[in-house]
Coordinates of C-alpha atoms in Angstrom, one line a residue:
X1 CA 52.9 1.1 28.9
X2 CA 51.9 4.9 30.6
X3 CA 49.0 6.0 30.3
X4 CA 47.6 8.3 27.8
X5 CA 47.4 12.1 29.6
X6 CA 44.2 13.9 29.5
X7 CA 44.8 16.4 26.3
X8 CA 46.4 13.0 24.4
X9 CA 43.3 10.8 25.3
X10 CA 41.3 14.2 24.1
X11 CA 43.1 14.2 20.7
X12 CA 42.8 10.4 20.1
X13 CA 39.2 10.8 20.5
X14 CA 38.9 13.2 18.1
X15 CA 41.0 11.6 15.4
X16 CA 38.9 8.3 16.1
X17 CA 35.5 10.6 15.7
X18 CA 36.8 12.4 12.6
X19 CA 37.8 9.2 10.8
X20 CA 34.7 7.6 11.7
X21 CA 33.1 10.4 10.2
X22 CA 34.8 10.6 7.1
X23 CA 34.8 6.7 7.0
X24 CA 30.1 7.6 6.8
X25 CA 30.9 10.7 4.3
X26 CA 32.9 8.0 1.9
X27 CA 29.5 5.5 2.5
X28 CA 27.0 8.0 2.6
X29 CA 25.7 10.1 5.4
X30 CA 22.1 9.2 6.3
X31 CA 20.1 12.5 7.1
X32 CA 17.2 12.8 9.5
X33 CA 14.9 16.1 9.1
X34 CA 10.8 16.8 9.4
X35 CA 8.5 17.9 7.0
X36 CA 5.2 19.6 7.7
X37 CA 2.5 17.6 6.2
X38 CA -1.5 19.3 6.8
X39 CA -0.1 20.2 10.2
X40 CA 2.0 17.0 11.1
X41 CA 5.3 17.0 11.3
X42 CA 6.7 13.9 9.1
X43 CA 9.9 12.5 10.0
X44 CA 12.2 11.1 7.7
X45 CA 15.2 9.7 6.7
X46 CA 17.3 9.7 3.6
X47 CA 20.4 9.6 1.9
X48 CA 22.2 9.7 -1.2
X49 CA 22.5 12.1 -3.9
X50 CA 19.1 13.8 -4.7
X51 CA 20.1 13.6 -8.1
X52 CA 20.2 10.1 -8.4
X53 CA 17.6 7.3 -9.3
X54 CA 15.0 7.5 -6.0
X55 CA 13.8 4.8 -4.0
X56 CA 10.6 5.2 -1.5
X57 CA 11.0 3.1 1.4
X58 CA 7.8 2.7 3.0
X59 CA 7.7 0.6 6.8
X60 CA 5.4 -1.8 8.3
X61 CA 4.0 -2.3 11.0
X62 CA 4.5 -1.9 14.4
X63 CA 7.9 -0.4 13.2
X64 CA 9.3 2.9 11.2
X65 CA 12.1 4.5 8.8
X66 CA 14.0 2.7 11.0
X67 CA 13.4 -0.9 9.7
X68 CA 15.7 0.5 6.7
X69 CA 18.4 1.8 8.1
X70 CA 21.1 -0.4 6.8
X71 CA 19.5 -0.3 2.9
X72 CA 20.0 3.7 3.5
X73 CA 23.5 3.2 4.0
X74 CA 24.3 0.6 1.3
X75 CA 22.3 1.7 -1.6
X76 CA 23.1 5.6 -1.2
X77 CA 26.4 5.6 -3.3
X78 CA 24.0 5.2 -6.5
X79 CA 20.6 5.9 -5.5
X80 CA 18.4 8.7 -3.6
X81 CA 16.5 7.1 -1.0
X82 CA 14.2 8.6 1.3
X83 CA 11.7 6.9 4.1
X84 CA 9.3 8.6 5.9
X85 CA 7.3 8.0 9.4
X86 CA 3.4 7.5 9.1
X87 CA 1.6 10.0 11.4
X88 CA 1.6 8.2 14.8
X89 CA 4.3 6.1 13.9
X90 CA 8.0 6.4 14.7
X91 CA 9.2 10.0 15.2
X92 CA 6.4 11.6 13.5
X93 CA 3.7 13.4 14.9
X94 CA 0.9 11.5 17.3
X95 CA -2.0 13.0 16.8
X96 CA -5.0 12.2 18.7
X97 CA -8.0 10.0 16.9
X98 CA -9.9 13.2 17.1
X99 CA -7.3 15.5 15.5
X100 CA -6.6 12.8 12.5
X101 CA -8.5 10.0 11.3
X102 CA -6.6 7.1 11.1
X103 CA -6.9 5.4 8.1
X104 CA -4.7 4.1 5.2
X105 CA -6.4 6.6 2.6
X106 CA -5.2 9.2 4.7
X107 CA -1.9 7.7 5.6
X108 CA -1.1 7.3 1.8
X109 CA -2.4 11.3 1.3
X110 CA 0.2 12.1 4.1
X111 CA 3.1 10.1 2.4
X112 CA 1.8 11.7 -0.9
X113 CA 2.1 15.0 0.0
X114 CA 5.5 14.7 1.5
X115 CA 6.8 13.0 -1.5
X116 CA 5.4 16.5 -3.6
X117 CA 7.0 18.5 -0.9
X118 CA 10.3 17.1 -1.3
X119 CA 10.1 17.3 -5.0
X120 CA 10.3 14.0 -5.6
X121 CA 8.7 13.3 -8.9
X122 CA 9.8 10.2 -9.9
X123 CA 10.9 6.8 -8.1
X124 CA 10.7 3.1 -7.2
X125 CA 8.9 2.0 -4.2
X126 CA 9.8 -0.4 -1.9
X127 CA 6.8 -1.7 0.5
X128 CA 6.6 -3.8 3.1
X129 CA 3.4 -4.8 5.2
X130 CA 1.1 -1.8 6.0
X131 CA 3.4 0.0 3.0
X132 CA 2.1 -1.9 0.5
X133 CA -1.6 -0.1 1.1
X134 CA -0.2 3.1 1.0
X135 CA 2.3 2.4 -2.0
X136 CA -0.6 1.0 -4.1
X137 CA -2.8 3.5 -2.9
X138 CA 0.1 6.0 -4.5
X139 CA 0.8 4.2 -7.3
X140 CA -2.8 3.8 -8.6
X141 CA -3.4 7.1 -8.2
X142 CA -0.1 8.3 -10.3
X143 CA 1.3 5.6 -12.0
X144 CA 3.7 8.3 -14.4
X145 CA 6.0 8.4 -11.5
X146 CA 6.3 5.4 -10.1
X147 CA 9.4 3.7 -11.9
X148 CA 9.3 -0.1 -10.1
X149 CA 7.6 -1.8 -7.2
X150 CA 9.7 -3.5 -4.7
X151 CA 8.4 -6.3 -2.4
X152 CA 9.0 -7.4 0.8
X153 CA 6.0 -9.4 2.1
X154 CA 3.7 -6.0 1.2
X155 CA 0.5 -7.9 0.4
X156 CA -2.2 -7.4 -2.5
X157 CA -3.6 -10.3 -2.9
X158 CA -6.0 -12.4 -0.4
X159 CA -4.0 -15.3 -0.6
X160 CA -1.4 -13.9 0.5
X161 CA -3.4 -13.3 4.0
X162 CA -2.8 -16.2 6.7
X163 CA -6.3 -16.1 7.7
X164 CA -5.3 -18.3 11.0
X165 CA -3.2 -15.6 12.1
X166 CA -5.5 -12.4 11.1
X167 CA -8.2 -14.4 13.1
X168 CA -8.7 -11.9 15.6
X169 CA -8.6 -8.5 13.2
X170 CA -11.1 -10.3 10.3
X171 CA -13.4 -10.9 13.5
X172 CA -12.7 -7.4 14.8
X173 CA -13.9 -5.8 11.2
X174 CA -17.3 -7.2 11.5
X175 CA -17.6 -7.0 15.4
X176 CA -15.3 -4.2 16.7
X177 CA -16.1 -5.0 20.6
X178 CA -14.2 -4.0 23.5
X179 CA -13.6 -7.0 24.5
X180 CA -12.7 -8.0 21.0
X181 CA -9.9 -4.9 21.2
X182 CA -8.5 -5.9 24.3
X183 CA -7.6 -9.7 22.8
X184 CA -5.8 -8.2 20.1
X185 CA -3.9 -5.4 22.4
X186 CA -2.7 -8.5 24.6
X187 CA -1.7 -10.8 21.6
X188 CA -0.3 -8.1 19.4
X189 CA 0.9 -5.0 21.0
X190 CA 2.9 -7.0 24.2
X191 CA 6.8 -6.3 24.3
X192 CA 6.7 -10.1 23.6
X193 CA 4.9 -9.9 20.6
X194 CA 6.7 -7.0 19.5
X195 CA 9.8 -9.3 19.7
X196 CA 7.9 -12.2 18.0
X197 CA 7.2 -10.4 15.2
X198 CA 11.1 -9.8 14.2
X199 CA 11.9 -13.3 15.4
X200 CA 9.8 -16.1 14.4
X201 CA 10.4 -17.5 11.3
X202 CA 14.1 -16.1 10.7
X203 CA 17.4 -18.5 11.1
X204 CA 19.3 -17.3 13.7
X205 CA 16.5 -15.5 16.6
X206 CA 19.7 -14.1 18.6
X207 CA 21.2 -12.1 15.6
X208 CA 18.5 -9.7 15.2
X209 CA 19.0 -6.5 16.6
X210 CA 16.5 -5.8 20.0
X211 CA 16.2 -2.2 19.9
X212 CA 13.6 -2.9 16.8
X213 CA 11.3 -4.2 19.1
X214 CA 12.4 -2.2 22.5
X215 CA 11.7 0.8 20.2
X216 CA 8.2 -0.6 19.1
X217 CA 7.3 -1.2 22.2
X218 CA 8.2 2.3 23.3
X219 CA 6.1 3.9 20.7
X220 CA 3.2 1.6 21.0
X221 CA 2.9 2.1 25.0
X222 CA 2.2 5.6 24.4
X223 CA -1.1 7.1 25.5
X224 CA -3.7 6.8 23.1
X225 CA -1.8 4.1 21.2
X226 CA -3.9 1.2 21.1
X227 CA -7.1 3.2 20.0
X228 CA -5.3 4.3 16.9
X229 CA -3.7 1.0 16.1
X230 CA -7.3 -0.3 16.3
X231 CA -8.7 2.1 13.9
X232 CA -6.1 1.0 11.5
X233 CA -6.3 -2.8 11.9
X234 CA -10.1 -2.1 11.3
X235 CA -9.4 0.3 8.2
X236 CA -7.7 -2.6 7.0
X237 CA -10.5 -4.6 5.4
X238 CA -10.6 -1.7 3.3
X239 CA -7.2 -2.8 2.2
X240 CA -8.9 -6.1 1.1
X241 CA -11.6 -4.6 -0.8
X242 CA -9.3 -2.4 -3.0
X243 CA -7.2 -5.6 -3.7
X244 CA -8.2 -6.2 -7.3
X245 CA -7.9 -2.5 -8.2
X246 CA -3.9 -2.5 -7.5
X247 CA -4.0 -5.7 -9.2
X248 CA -5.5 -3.6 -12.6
X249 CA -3.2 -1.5 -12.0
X250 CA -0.5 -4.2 -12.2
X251 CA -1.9 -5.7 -15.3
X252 CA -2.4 -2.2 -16.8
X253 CA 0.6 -0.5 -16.2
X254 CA 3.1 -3.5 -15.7
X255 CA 5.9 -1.7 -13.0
X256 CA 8.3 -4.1 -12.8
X257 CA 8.7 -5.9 -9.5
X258 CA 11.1 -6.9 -7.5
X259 CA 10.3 -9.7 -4.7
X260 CA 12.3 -10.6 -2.0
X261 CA 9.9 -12.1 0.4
X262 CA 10.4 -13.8 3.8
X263 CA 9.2 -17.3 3.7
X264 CA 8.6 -18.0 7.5
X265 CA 5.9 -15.1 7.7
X266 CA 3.3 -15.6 9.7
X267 CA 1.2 -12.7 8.3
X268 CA 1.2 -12.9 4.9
X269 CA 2.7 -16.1 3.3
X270 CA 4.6 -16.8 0.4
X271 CA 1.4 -18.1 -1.4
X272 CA 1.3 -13.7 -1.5
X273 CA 4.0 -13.6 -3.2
X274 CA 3.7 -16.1 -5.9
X275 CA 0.1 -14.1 -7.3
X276 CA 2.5 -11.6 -8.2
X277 CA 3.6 -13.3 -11.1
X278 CA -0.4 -13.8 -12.5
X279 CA -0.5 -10.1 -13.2
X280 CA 3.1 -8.7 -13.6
X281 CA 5.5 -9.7 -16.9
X282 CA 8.6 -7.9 -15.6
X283 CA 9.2 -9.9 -12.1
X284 CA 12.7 -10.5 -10.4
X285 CA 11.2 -12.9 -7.7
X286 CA 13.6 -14.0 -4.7
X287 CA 11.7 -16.3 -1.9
X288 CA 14.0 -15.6 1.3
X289 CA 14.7 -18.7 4.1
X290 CA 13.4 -15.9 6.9
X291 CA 10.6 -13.9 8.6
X292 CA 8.5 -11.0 8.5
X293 CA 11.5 -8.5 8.5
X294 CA 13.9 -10.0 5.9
X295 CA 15.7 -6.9 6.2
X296 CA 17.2 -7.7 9.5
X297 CA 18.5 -11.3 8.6
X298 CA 18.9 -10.9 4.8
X299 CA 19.4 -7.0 4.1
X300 CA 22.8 -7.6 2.0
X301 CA 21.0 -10.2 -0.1
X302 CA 18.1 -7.6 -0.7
X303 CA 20.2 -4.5 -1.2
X304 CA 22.3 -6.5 -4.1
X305 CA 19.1 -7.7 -5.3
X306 CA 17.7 -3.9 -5.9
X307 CA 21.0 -2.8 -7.4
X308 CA 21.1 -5.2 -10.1
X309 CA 16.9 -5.4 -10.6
X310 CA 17.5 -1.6 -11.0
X311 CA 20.5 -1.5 -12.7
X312 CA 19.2 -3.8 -15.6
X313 CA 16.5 -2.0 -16.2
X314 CA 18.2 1.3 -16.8
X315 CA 16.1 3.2 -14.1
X316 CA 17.2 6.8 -13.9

């Protein structure tokens, strides 16, 4: 066989990035774009028509928007979704501890005022770890606009704290030492425990995709980092203490809820999960045989799960 010439090679590649690109117009295109929030610039993702039914996808930690990239691809032919960066997270804006206070009250004011600035009124949320503190805090605070509540090991309840693992951060909030600090930078912000965090507790380690954690890890070796992961972790007892408020807000207003919660994690266990059901009457509730980050083993199971929990519910 001869070899393709230059200009044919050249037109190949073009016909192979033009069908690739209609092949993610048919699917839905995923957008990336900023938004200036009390001077920060919030990055974000979304996709799907604007129009449509909208889903808040708010991240973890250590991660970002990125933890749901494939759900922004496989929920967009029917719904709006849109996830954005918490200041100092992802692609958003870093600002020092002395330019921003670092806090989940004014992460969830952030995430607020982005959602108004993108005129987006009404819509589900989905929450996962330090999203569920800024989703309640949201929700609470406007509960005429949030349509449903979706799960995935975002915590509101103190059972659903393993209080083995939080060891060192429950310490921390009573004696926030130096030395204190620099046990939970080693055990918790290491590229190894970046990586442990997507792998332990899921059923096949080697399928999960590294740049999660390589990305992490990137972000969280920044200058200035570790001081403002600190503040959080020792914000989050505040978390704790607002617990039975969300939970009156769960009885109150009954959102429905969707679970789908990782068995395996470490963090908060599925004993979390279960005191859902104590408090809300409308619960789809789906235990998953994974880890912290059920997206990246199970995020087929979980994006058919929120189309049908939606679906039969007539959310528009």
């Amino acid at each position: 066989m001869s070899k393709c010439t230059t200009p044919l090679r050249f037109l190949l590649t073009v016909l192979i990035f033009v069908s690739a690109a209609s092949a993610q117009a048919l699917s839905g295109d995923v957008r990336y774009g900023t938004e200036k929030v009390d001077g920060q610039e919030i990055f974000f993702r979304e996709a799907g028509d604007p129009s449509n039914p909208a889903i808040v996808l708010l991240h973890g930690f250590p991660s970002s928007s990125h933890m749901y990239r494939e759900l922004l691809a496989s929920l967009s032919d029917d719904y709006y979704l849109i996830a954005p960066d918490y200041p100092g997270f992802g692609n958003s804006s870093f600002p020092s501890k002395e330019e921003f206070t670092y806090t989940f009250d004014n992460l969830a004011k952030v995430v607020n005022t982005f959602l108004e600035k993108k005129g987006v009124k009404k819509y589900s949320i989905m929450m996962q770890d330090y999203g569920a503190p800024i989703g309640f805090r949201i929700a609470a605070a406007n509960p005429e606009r949030v349509q449903s509540i979706i799960t995935q090991n975002g915590n509101a309840y103190e059972v659903g704290i393993n209080k083995d693992s939080w060891a060192p951060i429950i310490q921390y909030w009573s004696t926030p030492t130096k030395e204190l600090g620099a046990i939970i930078e080693k055990n918790v912000y290491s590229a190894d425990a970046m990586k442990w965090q997507y792998t332990h507790g899921t059923r096949n380690p080697e399928s999960i995709l590294p740049d999660n954690w390589i990305l992490d890890y990137a972000n969280i070796s920044r200058p200035g980092q570790t001081e403002i992961q600190l503040a959080l972790f020792y914000d989050y007892q505040n978390n704790v203490k607002l617990y039975p408020q969300w939970q009156a807000y769960l009885r109150k207003e009954q959102p429905p809820v969707l679970v789908v919660w990782g068995k395996n994690d470490a963090f908060f266990p599925e004993s979390g999960a279960e005191a859902f059901k104590k408090d809300v009457k409308d619960i789809d509730y789906n235990i998953l045989n994974t880890g912290h980050f059920a997206l990246e083993e199970d995020h087929a199971i979980i994006s058919e799960k929120i189309r049908h929990f939606l679906a039969k519910r007539k959310i528009k």
